[in-house]
mmCIF file of C-alpha atoms in Angstrom:
data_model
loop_
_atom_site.group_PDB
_atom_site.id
_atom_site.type_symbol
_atom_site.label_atom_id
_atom_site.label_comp_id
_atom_site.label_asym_id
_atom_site.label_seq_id
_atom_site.Cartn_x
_atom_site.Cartn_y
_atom_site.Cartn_z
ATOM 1 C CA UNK T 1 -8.439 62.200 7.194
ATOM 2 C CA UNK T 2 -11.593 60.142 6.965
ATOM 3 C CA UNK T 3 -14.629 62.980 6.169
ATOM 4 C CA UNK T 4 -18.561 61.825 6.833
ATOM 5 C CA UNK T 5 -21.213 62.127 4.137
ATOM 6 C CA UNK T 6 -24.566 62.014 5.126
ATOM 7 C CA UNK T 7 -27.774 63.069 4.343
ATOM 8 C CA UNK T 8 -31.274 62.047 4.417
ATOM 9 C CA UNK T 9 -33.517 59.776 1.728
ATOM 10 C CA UNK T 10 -33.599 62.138 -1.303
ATOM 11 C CA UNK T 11 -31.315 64.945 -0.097
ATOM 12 C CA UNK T 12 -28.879 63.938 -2.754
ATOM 13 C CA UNK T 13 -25.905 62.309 -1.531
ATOM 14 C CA UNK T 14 -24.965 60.464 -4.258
ATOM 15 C CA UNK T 15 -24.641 63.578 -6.653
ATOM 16 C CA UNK T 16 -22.690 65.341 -4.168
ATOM 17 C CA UNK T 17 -20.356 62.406 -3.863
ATOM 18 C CA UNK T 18 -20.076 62.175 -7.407
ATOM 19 C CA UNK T 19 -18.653 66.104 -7.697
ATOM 20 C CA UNK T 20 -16.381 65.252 -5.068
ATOM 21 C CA UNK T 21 -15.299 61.912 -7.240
ATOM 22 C CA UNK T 22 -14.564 64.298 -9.951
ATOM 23 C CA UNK T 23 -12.136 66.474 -7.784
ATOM 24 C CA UNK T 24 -10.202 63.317 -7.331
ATOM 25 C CA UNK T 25 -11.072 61.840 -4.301
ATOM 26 C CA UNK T 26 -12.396 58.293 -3.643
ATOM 27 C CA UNK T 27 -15.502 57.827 -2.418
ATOM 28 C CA UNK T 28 -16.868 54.782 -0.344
ATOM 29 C CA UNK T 29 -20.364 53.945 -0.555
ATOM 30 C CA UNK T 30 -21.296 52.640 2.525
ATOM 31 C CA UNK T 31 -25.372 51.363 1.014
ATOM 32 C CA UNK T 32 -24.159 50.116 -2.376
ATOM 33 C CA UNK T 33 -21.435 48.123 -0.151
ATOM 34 C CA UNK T 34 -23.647 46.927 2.418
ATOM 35 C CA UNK T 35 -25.825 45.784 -0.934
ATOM 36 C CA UNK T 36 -22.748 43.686 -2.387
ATOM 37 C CA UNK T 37 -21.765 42.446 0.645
ATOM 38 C CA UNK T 38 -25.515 41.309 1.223
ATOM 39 C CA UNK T 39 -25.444 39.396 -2.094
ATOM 40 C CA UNK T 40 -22.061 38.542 -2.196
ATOM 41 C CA UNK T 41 -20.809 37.378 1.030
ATOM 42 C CA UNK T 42 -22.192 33.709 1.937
ATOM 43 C CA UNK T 43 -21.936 34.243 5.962
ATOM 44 C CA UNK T 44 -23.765 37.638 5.545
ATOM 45 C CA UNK T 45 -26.629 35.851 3.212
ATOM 46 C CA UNK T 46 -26.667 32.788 6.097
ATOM 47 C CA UNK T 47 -27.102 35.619 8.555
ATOM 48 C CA UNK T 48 -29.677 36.968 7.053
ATOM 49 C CA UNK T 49 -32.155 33.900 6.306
ATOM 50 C CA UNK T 50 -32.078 32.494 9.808
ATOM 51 C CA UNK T 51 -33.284 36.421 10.875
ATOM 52 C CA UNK T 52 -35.601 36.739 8.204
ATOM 53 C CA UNK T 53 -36.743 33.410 6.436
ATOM 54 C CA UNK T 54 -35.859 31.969 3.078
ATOM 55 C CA UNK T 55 -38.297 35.024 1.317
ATOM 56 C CA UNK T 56 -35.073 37.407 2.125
ATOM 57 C CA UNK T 57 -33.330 36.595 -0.949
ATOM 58 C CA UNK T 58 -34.949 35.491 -4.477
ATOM 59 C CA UNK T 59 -33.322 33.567 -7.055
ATOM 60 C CA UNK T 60 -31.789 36.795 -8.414
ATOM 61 C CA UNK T 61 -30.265 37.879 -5.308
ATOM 62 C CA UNK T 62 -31.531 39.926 -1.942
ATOM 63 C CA UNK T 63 -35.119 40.520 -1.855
ATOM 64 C CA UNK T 64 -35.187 44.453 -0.808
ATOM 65 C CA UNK T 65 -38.527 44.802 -1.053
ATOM 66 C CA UNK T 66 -39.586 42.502 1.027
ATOM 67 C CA UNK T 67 -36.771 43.462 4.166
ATOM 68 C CA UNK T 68 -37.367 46.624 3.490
ATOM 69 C CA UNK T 69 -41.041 46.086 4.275
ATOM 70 C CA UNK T 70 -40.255 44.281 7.629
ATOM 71 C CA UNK T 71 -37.575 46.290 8.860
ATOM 72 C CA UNK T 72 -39.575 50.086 8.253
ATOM 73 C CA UNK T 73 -42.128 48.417 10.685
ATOM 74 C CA UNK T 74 -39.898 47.046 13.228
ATOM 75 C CA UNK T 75 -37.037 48.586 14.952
ATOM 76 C CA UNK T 76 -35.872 45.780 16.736
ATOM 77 C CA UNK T 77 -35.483 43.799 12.814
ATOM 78 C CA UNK T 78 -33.681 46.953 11.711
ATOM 79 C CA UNK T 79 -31.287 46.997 14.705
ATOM 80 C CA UNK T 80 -30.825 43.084 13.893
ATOM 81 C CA UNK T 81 -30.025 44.239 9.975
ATOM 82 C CA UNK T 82 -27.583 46.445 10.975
ATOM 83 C CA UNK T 83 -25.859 44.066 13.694
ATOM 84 C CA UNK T 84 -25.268 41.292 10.488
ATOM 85 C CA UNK T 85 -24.374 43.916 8.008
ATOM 86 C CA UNK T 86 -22.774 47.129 9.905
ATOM 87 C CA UNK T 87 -19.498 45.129 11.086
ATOM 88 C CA UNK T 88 -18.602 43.330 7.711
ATOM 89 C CA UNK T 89 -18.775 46.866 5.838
ATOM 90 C CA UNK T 90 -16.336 48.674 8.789
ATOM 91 C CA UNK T 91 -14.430 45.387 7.761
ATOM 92 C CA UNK T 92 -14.221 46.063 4.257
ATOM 93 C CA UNK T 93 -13.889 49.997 4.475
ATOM 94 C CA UNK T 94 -10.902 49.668 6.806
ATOM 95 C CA UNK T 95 -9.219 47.546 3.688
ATOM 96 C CA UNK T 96 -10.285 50.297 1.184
ATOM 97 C CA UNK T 97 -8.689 52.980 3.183
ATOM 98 C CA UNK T 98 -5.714 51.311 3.600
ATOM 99 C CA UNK T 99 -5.258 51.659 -0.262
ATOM 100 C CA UNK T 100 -5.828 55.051 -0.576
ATOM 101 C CA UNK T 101 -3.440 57.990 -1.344
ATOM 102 C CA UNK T 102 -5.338 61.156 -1.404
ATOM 103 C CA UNK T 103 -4.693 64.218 1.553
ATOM 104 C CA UNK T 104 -8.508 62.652 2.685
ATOM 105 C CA UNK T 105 -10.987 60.342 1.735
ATOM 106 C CA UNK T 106 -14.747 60.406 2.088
ATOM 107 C CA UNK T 107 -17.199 57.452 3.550
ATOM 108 C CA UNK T 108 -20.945 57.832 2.510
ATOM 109 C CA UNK T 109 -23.288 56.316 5.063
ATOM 110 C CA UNK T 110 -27.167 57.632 5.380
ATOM 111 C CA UNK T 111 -26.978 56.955 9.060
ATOM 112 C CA UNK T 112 -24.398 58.463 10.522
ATOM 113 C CA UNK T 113 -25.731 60.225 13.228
ATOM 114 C CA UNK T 114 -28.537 57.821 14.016
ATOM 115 C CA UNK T 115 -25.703 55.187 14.292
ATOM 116 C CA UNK T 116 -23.820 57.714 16.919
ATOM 117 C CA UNK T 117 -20.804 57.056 14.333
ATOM 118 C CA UNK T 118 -19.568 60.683 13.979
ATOM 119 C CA UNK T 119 -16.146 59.774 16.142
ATOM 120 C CA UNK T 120 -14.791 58.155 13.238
ATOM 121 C CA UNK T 121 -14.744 61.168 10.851
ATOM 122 C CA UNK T 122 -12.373 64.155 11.067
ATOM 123 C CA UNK T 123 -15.099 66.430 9.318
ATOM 124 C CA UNK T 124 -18.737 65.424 8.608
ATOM 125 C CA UNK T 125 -20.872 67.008 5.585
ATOM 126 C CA UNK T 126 -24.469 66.944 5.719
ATOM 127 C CA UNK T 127 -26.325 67.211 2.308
ATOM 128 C CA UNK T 128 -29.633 68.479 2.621
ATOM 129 C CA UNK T 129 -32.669 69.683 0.622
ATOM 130 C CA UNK T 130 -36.188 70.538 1.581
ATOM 131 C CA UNK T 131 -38.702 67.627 2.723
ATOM 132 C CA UNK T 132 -41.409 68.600 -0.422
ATOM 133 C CA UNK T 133 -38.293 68.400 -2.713
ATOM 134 C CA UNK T 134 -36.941 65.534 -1.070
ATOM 135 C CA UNK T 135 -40.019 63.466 -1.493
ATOM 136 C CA UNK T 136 -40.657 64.250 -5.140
ATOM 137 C CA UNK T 137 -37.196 62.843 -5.613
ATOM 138 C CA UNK T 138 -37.862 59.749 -4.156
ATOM 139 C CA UNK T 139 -41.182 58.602 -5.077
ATOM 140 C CA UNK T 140 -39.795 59.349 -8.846
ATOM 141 C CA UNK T 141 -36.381 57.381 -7.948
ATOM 142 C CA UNK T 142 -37.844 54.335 -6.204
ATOM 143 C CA UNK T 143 -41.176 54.386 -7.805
ATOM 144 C CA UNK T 144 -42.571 54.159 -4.312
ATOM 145 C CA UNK T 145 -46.011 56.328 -3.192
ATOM 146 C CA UNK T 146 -45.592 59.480 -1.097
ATOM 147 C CA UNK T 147 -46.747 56.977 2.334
ATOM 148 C CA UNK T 148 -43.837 54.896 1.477
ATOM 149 C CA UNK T 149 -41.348 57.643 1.016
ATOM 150 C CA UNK T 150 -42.320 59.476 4.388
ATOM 151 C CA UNK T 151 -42.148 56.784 6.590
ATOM 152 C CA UNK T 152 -38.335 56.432 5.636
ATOM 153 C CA UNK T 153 -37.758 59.818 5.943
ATOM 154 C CA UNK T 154 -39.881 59.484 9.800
ATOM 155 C CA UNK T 155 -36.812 57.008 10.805
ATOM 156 C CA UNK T 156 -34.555 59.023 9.884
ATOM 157 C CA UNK T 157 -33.067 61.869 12.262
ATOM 158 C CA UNK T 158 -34.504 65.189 11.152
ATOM 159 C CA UNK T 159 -32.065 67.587 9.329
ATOM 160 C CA UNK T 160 -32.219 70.147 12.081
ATOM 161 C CA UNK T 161 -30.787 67.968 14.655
ATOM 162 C CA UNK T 162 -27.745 66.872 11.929
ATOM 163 C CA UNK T 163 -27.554 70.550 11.250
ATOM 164 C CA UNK T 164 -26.185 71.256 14.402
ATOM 165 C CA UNK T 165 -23.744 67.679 14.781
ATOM 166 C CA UNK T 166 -22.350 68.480 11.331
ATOM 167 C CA UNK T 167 -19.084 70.899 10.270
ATOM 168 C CA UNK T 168 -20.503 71.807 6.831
ATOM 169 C CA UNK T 169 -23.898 71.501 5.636
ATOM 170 C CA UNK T 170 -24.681 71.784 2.066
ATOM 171 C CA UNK T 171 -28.132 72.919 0.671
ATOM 172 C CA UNK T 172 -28.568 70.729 -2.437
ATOM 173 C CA UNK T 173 -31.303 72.582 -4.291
ATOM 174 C CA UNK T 174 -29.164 74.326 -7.104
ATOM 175 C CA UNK T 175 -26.301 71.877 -8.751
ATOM 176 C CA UNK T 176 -24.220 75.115 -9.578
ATOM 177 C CA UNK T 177 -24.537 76.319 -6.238
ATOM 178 C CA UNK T 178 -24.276 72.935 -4.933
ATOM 179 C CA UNK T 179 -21.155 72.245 -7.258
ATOM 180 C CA UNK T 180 -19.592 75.630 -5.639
ATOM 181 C CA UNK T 181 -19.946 74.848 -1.954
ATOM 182 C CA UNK T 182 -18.413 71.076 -2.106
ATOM 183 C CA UNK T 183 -15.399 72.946 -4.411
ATOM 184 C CA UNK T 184 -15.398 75.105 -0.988
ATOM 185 C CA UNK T 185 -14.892 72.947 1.283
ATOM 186 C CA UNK T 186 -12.382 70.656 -0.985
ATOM 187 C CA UNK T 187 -9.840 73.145 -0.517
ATOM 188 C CA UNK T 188 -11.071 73.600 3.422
ATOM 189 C CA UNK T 189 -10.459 69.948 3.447
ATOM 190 C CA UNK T 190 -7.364 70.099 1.917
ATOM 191 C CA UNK T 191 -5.581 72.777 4.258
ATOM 192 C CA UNK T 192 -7.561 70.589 7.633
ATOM 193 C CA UNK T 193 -5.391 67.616 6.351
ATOM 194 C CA UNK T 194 -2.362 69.276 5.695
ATOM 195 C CA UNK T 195 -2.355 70.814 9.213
ATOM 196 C CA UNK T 196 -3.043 67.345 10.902
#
């Protein structure tokens, strides 16, 4: 079974993930993918210079800053992202799966929902956290100002919406408590993939 893991910027995904990593199941990160495949993959890079000019990548590799800058403004440069990088990750998750073991595996991906994705998971898990929390964590991550930060979280989908798409939702405030509800639904998960 292929389980969703999504959350918005700062809801902490990535910790969640990592507590699931440590109950023995593999985790694919969709973003740090997407990033390797962005650096990595020549056809991908190629892609991404005739869309956005030579400034897209610096001598050290993809220039995030600077996309990020053009594609928070403009939609139709995000959709454009997405259509160069979205297909060569489903590419290279379909070959990860295929060498995994475990009674399910879990695919991290920020946009699920705003993607309309959710058909491909079994189960989805939201993480979530609230937005004054949220933003803190990200303008202390990124070193980015508060502006920066909530325009991000403004393309994003807002967690009441995914609240009511997703089949567990997990309030990360609390890492105990947090650490407690994804050993929950582990063994929920577990039984689900038994039955299937």
């Amino acid at each position: 079974m292929i389980v969703g893991l999504t959350g918005g910027i700062g809801s902490g995904k990535s910790t969640v993930a990592q507590m699931f990593r440590d109950l023995g199941i593999p985790v694919y990160d969709s973003d740090r993918e997407a990033k390797l495949l962005m650096n990595g993959a020549p056809e991908i890079r190629q892609a991404i210079i005739l869309n956005f000019g030579e400034a897209a990548y610096t001598a050290s590799g993809l220039n995030r800053a600077y996309i990020s800058n053009l594609v928070f403004k403009d939609k139709k440069l995000l959709q454009k992202l997405n259509q160069i990088v979205h297909p060569a990750v489903a590419k290279h998750f379909s070959k990860w799966v295929q060498k995994q073991s475990t009674a399910y595996i879990i695919q991290e991906s920020a946009l699920i929902f705003e993607n309309q994705s959710e058909e491909k998971y079994g189960q989805i898990i939201l993480v979530t956290a609230p937005l004054e929390e949220r933003i803190k964590r990200v303008m202390k991550r990124d070193k980015v100002d508060r502006g920066k930060v909530e325009a991000r979280i403004n393309n994003q989908l807002p967690d009441s919406e995914k609240e009511k798409k997703a089949n567990f939702t997990i309030i990360n405030t609390n890492l105990g408590k947090t650490a407690e509800t994804v050993a929950k639904i582990h063994e929920i998960l577990l039984n689900k993939s038994v039955k299937q």
